[in-house]
Amino acid sequence: MQEWPLIIFTLLIQLSVGSTIFTTFTLIYGADNLNTQEKWRVAIPAMLLAFVAGALGLMTSTAHLGYPLNAFHALSHIGSSWLSREIVFASLYLGMLGLATLIALVSKRVVTALMLIASLLGVIDLFCMSAIYVHSSVATWMHFNTYVMFYATALSLGAIVAVWRISRCPWLPWQQARRLAVVCGGILIAATLVRLLEQPLYLTYLHNVSTDAVTFPHQPLIAFAQSGTTRLIAWIILTVGTAVTTCSLQTHRIGRGLLVTGGILVVLAEIMLRFSFFTIN
C-alpha cells in the first residue's frame, strides 16, 4: 500500500477543516452569551488542534511526491489543475487559521471574522481535494460519492472534536452547552446517514460505468468487492461509534467515557473507509 501519505494527509486536513468549522459555529452561536474570555477559553484548544493537524497534513502530503521540491511547480497550473488549486487553497486556509490562532494566543481574544474566512477557505479546499479524484481516470473515484465521503468525514471528525471541547468546559452555561452538543451530535448522525443512504446510488453507478474512457480499475465492481469486508466492518464501526457518541449526550452532563469510546470508533472507521477508498483504483 503506497497511499498511506495520502490517507494521512486527507484525513488530517479534513479533521482540521471540520474542527475549524465547528469552532466558528460555536463562536457565532455563543456570540450573545459568552464574553471575550469565555470564547477564547472554548476556542483556543480546538484552534491549536486544527492548525497542528493541518500543518502535519501538508507536511505528510510531500511524502507522496517523488521529488517534494517539485510541489512548487504545481502552483503554476492553477487555471487548469485541481491539484494546483488544492495546494493554493490548503495554503490559504492554513495561513488564515494560523493568523487567527496567533492573534488569539497573543491578544487572548478570538477574531470570529478570521475564523469565518478560514472556514470558507477550508470548504473550498475540500472541494478542490475531492475534485482531484472525481476528475481522475479512476472509475471508482469519478462519482459525487467522493464529495460526499470527504465532506462527511470533515463534519464527523469536526463534530467529535466539538463535543469533546464542550465536555471539557464545565463552566459553560449548561443549557447553552447542551444545545451546542445536541447540534453537533445531530450533524454527526446526519453525516453518517447521508453516506449510508448514498451508497446504493454509488453501487448503481459502478454497475453501469463504462470502462472505455477510464484507465483503472478495468473491472470496477471486482475491485470494489475485493475490499468489501473492510468496508462493511468500517460501516458497522462508524454506525456504532455514532450511536455511542450520541448516547454520551443523554446524561445530565456529557458522558466522557461514552464520548471517548464513540470518538475512537468513528476515527477508526474513517481510517478504514479511507484505506478502502484508495485501494479501489
GROMACS .gro file of C-alpha atoms in nm:
model
  281
    1MET     CA    1   0.000   0.000   0.000
    2GLN     CA    2   0.173   0.315  -0.126
    3GLU     CA    3  -0.107   0.558  -0.048
    4TRP     CA    4  -0.063   0.595   0.329
    5PRO     CA    5   0.070   0.953   0.293
    6LEU     CA    6  -0.250   1.044   0.104
    7ILE     CA    7  -0.468   0.867   0.363
    8ILE     CA    8  -0.300   1.057   0.647
    9PHE     CA    9  -0.295   1.384   0.452
   10THR     CA   10  -0.662   1.382   0.353
   11LEU     CA   11  -0.783   1.274   0.698
   12LEU     CA   12  -0.572   1.534   0.883
   13ILE     CA   13  -0.683   1.817   0.653
   14GLN     CA   14  -1.047   1.712   0.686
   15LEU     CA   15  -1.009   1.690   1.065
   16SER     CA   16  -0.857   2.038   1.064
   17VAL     CA   17  -1.128   2.192   0.844
   18GLY     CA   18  -1.407   2.019   1.036
   19SER     CA   19  -1.271   2.142   1.369
   20THR     CA   20  -1.237   2.497   1.234
   21ILE     CA   21  -1.597   2.495   1.104
   22PHE     CA   22  -1.742   2.376   1.435
   23THR     CA   23  -1.526   2.619   1.636
   24THR     CA   24  -1.652   2.905   1.420
   25PHE     CA   25  -2.008   2.783   1.465
   26THR     CA   26  -1.958   2.775   1.844
   27LEU     CA   27  -1.824   3.132   1.842
   28ILE     CA   28  -2.117   3.257   1.636
   29TYR     CA   29  -2.374   3.057   1.833
   30GLY     CA   30  -2.240   3.188   2.164
   31ALA     CA   31  -2.187   3.546   2.048
   32ASP     CA   32  -2.466   3.685   2.270
   33ASN     CA   33  -2.399   3.473   2.577
   34LEU     CA   34  -2.020   3.437   2.603
   35ASN     CA   35  -1.777   3.714   2.688
   36THR     CA   36  -1.438   3.756   2.517
   37GLN     CA   37  -1.251   3.546   2.774
   38GLU     CA   38  -1.505   3.260   2.760
   39LYS     CA   39  -1.490   3.250   2.380
   40TRP     CA   40  -1.112   3.232   2.397
   41ARG     CA   41  -1.116   2.950   2.652
   42VAL     CA   42  -1.362   2.749   2.442
   43ALA     CA   43  -1.194   2.804   2.106
   44ILE     CA   44  -0.818   2.808   2.156
   45PRO     CA   45  -0.759   2.431   2.218
   46ALA     CA   46  -0.963   2.340   1.909
   47MET     CA   47  -0.785   2.609   1.704
   48LEU     CA   48  -0.443   2.474   1.805
   49LEU     CA   49  -0.554   2.120   1.723
   50ALA     CA   50  -0.686   2.230   1.383
   51PHE     CA   51  -0.366   2.416   1.299
   52VAL     CA   52  -0.133   2.134   1.407
   53ALA     CA   53  -0.344   1.876   1.218
   54GLY     CA   54  -0.345   2.094   0.905
   55ALA     CA   55   0.030   2.157   0.922
   56LEU     CA   56   0.108   1.788   0.975
   57GLY     CA   57  -0.125   1.702   0.689
   58LEU     CA   58   0.052   1.933   0.446
   59MET     CA   59   0.392   1.802   0.554
   60THR     CA   60   0.274   1.444   0.512
   61SER     CA   61   0.146   1.515   0.162
   62THR     CA   62   0.502   1.584   0.043
   63ALA     CA   63   0.594   1.222   0.123
   64HIS     CA   64   0.372   1.115  -0.167
   65LEU     CA   65   0.576   1.316  -0.415
   66GLY     CA   66   0.876   1.157  -0.580
   67TYR     CA   67   1.059   1.488  -0.556
   68PRO     CA   68   0.890   1.713  -0.295
   69LEU     CA   69   1.057   2.034  -0.420
   70ASN     CA   70   0.855   1.993  -0.741
   71ALA     CA   71   0.545   2.083  -0.538
   72PHE     CA   72   0.618   2.449  -0.612
   73HIS     CA   73   0.585   2.382  -0.987
   74ALA     CA   74   0.227   2.262  -0.932
   75LEU     CA   75   0.129   2.616  -0.837
   76SER     CA   76   0.187   2.731  -1.196
   77HIS     CA   77  -0.115   2.538  -1.326
   78ILE     CA   78  -0.392   2.682  -1.109
   79GLY     CA   79  -0.600   2.765  -1.417
   80SER     CA   80  -0.621   2.404  -1.530
   81SER     CA   81  -0.519   2.176  -1.244
   82TRP     CA   82  -0.730   2.078  -0.942
   83LEU     CA   83  -0.407   1.973  -0.769
   84SER     CA   84  -0.270   2.328  -0.804
   85ARG     CA   85  -0.596   2.474  -0.674
   86GLU     CA   86  -0.593   2.230  -0.382
   87ILE     CA   87  -0.238   2.333  -0.287
   88VAL     CA   88  -0.326   2.704  -0.313
   89PHE     CA   89  -0.644   2.684  -0.106
   90ALA     CA   90  -0.487   2.449   0.150
   91SER     CA   91  -0.207   2.703   0.196
   92LEU     CA   92  -0.452   2.995   0.219
   93TYR     CA   93  -0.667   2.803   0.466
   94LEU     CA   94  -0.375   2.712   0.690
   95GLY     CA   95  -0.233   3.064   0.665
   96MET     CA   96  -0.563   3.224   0.770
   97LEU     CA   97  -0.613   2.970   1.050
   98GLY     CA   98  -0.254   3.026   1.166
   99LEU     CA   99  -0.308   3.404   1.169
  100ALA     CA  100  -0.629   3.369   1.371
  101THR     CA  101  -0.456   3.132   1.615
  102LEU     CA  102  -0.152   3.358   1.656
  103ILE     CA  103  -0.371   3.662   1.725
  104ALA     CA  104  -0.570   3.457   1.975
  105LEU     CA  105  -0.256   3.344   2.157
  106VAL     CA  106  -0.109   3.694   2.174
  107SER     CA  107  -0.420   3.903   2.244
  108LYS     CA  108  -0.629   3.644   2.437
  109ARG     CA  109  -0.923   3.710   2.206
  110VAL     CA  110  -1.058   3.525   1.903
  111VAL     CA  111  -1.140   3.720   1.587
  112THR     CA  112  -1.450   3.540   1.464
  113ALA     CA  113  -1.429   3.704   1.119
  114LEU     CA  114  -1.087   3.542   1.058
  115MET     CA  115  -1.221   3.204   1.165
  116LEU     CA  116  -1.518   3.250   0.930
  117ILE     CA  117  -1.281   3.324   0.639
  118ALA     CA  118  -1.064   3.024   0.734
  119SER     CA  119  -1.375   2.802   0.738
  120LEU     CA  120  -1.479   2.922   0.392
  121LEU     CA  121  -1.128   2.860   0.254
  122GLY     CA  122  -1.132   2.515   0.415
  123VAL     CA  123  -1.464   2.428   0.249
  124ILE     CA  124  -1.324   2.536  -0.089
  125ASP     CA  125  -1.008   2.335  -0.024
  126LEU     CA  126  -1.214   2.021   0.044
  127PHE     CA  127  -1.398   2.077  -0.284
  128CYS     CA  128  -1.067   2.102  -0.473
  129MET     CA  129  -0.932   1.796  -0.289
  130SER     CA  130  -1.240   1.593  -0.389
  131ALA     CA  131  -1.231   1.722  -0.748
  132ILE     CA  132  -0.877   1.587  -0.794
  133TYR     CA  133  -1.017   1.234  -0.766
  134VAL     CA  134  -1.351   1.298  -0.936
  135HIS     CA  135  -1.162   1.428  -1.243
  136SER     CA  136  -0.908   1.145  -1.245
  137SER     CA  137  -0.917   0.841  -1.475
  138VAL     CA  138  -1.014   0.604  -1.194
  139ALA     CA  139  -1.373   0.485  -1.236
  140THR     CA  140  -1.428   0.415  -0.865
  141TRP     CA  141  -1.343   0.777  -0.776
  142MET     CA  142  -1.526   0.954  -1.064
  143HIS     CA  143  -1.858   0.995  -0.881
  144PHE     CA  144  -2.009   1.250  -0.641
  145ASN     CA  145  -1.963   0.979  -0.376
  146THR     CA  146  -1.611   1.123  -0.339
  147TYR     CA  147  -1.750   1.467  -0.246
  148VAL     CA  148  -1.996   1.308  -0.002
  149MET     CA  149  -1.728   1.096   0.166
  150PHE     CA  150  -1.473   1.378   0.204
  151TYR     CA  151  -1.718   1.641   0.334
  152ALA     CA  152  -1.890   1.390   0.565
  153THR     CA  153  -1.554   1.291   0.715
  154ALA     CA  154  -1.477   1.657   0.790
  155LEU     CA  155  -1.818   1.703   0.956
  156SER     CA  156  -1.794   1.378   1.155
  157LEU     CA  157  -1.443   1.444   1.289
  158GLY     CA  158  -1.526   1.811   1.349
  159ALA     CA  159  -1.837   1.716   1.548
  160ILE     CA  160  -1.638   1.474   1.764
  161VAL     CA  161  -1.379   1.746   1.841
  162ALA     CA  162  -1.655   2.000   1.918
  163VAL     CA  163  -1.839   1.770   2.161
  164TRP     CA  164  -1.509   1.679   2.325
  165ARG     CA  165  -1.428   2.050   2.369
  166ILE     CA  166  -1.771   2.127   2.515
  167SER     CA  167  -1.731   1.838   2.759
  168ARG     CA  168  -1.409   1.999   2.885
  169CYS     CA  169  -1.580   2.332   2.965
  170PRO     CA  170  -1.791   2.266   3.278
  171TRP     CA  171  -1.811   2.641   3.340
  172LEU     CA  172  -2.022   2.692   3.025
  173PRO     CA  173  -2.393   2.764   3.092
  174TRP     CA  174  -2.539   2.413   3.083
  175GLN     CA  175  -2.840   2.491   2.866
  176GLN     CA  176  -2.620   2.651   2.602
  177ALA     CA  177  -2.357   2.375   2.620
  178ARG     CA  178  -2.626   2.110   2.581
  179ARG     CA  179  -2.782   2.280   2.279
  180LEU     CA  180  -2.439   2.302   2.116
  181ALA     CA  181  -2.362   1.937   2.190
  182VAL     CA  182  -2.700   1.824   2.056
  183VAL     CA  183  -2.649   2.019   1.733
  184CYS     CA  184  -2.303   1.859   1.690
  185GLY     CA  185  -2.447   1.513   1.762
  186GLY     CA  186  -2.725   1.576   1.510
  187ILE     CA  187  -2.474   1.674   1.241
  188LEU     CA  188  -2.272   1.359   1.316
  189ILE     CA  189  -2.584   1.144   1.274
  190ALA     CA  190  -2.684   1.328   0.954
  191ALA     CA  191  -2.336   1.289   0.802
  192THR     CA  192  -2.341   0.915   0.874
  193LEU     CA  193  -2.692   0.867   0.734
  194VAL     CA  194  -2.620   1.064   0.416
  195ARG     CA  195  -2.318   0.846   0.344
  196LEU     CA  196  -2.511   0.525   0.405
  197LEU     CA  197  -2.813   0.634   0.200
  198GLU     CA  198  -2.591   0.745  -0.087
  199GLN     CA  199  -2.417   0.407  -0.120
  200PRO     CA  200  -2.693   0.244  -0.333
  201LEU     CA  201  -2.654   0.527  -0.588
  202TYR     CA  202  -2.280   0.469  -0.592
  203LEU     CA  203  -2.325   0.094  -0.644
  204THR     CA  204  -2.569   0.162  -0.929
  205TYR     CA  205  -2.307   0.386  -1.087
  206LEU     CA  206  -2.041   0.113  -1.057
  207HIS     CA  207  -2.275  -0.138  -1.222
  208ASN     CA  208  -2.332   0.093  -1.519
  209VAL     CA  209  -1.993   0.259  -1.554
  210SER     CA  210  -1.824   0.230  -1.890
  211THR     CA  211  -1.456   0.141  -1.875
  212ASP     CA  212  -1.392   0.263  -2.229
  213ALA     CA  213  -1.282   0.608  -2.118
  214VAL     CA  214  -1.104   0.520  -1.797
  215THR     CA  215  -0.770   0.364  -1.716
  216PHE     CA  216  -0.816   0.191  -1.378
  217PRO     CA  217  -0.960  -0.029  -1.249
  218HIS     CA  218  -1.059  -0.225  -1.558
  219GLN     CA  219  -1.322  -0.410  -1.354
  220PRO     CA  220  -1.461  -0.154  -1.107
  221LEU     CA  221  -1.709  -0.388  -0.942
  222ILE     CA  222  -1.447  -0.657  -0.885
  223ALA     CA  223  -1.206  -0.403  -0.740
  224PHE     CA  224  -1.486  -0.268  -0.521
  225ALA     CA  225  -1.579  -0.615  -0.399
  226GLN     CA  226  -1.221  -0.704  -0.306
  227SER     CA  227  -1.231  -0.455  -0.019
  228GLY     CA  228  -1.591  -0.537   0.070
  229THR     CA  229  -1.513  -0.693   0.409
  230THR     CA  230  -1.303  -0.398   0.523
  231ARG     CA  231  -1.571  -0.156   0.406
  232LEU     CA  232  -1.856  -0.348   0.575
  233ILE     CA  233  -1.668  -0.359   0.907
  234ALA     CA  234  -1.592   0.012   0.875
  235TRP     CA  235  -1.960   0.099   0.817
  236ILE     CA  236  -2.061  -0.107   1.122
  237ILE     CA  237  -1.793   0.057   1.339
  238LEU     CA  238  -1.896   0.403   1.214
  239THR     CA  239  -2.261   0.337   1.290
  240VAL     CA  240  -2.183   0.202   1.637
  241GLY     CA  241  -1.943   0.490   1.704
  242THR     CA  242  -2.206   0.744   1.602
  243ALA     CA  243  -2.464   0.576   1.825
  244VAL     CA  244  -2.227   0.560   2.124
  245THR     CA  245  -2.129   0.925   2.079
  246THR     CA  246  -2.497   1.020   2.065
  247CYS     CA  247  -2.561   0.820   2.382
  248SER     CA  248  -2.294   1.027   2.558
  249LEU     CA  249  -2.530   1.323   2.524
  250GLN     CA  250  -2.817   1.150   2.704
  251THR     CA  251  -2.680   1.200   3.053
  252HIS     CA  252  -2.720   1.519   3.260
  253ARG     CA  253  -2.363   1.604   3.165
  254ILE     CA  254  -2.178   1.469   2.863
  255GLY     CA  255  -2.064   1.113   2.939
  256ARG     CA  256  -1.692   1.132   2.877
  257GLY     CA  257  -1.640   0.755   2.877
  258LEU     CA  258  -1.901   0.708   2.607
  259LEU     CA  259  -1.770   1.009   2.417
  260VAL     CA  260  -1.411   0.875   2.414
  261THR     CA  261  -1.531   0.530   2.306
  262GLY     CA  262  -1.756   0.667   2.034
  263GLY     CA  263  -1.488   0.908   1.913
  264ILE     CA  264  -1.226   0.634   1.885
  265LEU     CA  265  -1.471   0.415   1.689
  266VAL     CA  266  -1.556   0.698   1.449
  267VAL     CA  267  -1.187   0.777   1.388
  268LEU     CA  268  -1.108   0.407   1.333
  269ALA     CA  269  -1.396   0.378   1.085
  270GLU     CA  270  -1.278   0.686   0.897
  271ILE     CA  271  -0.928   0.539   0.861
  272MET     CA  272  -1.069   0.208   0.732
  273LEU     CA  273  -1.303   0.379   0.486
  274ARG     CA  274  -1.023   0.598   0.354
  275PHE     CA  275  -0.798   0.292   0.321
  276SER     CA  276  -1.075   0.123   0.122
  277PHE     CA  277  -1.119   0.435  -0.095
  278PHE     CA  278  -0.754   0.442  -0.200
  279THR     CA  279  -0.730   0.066  -0.259
  280ILE     CA  280  -1.008   0.054  -0.522
  281ASN     CA  281  -0.804   0.205  -0.802
   0.00000   0.00000   0.00000
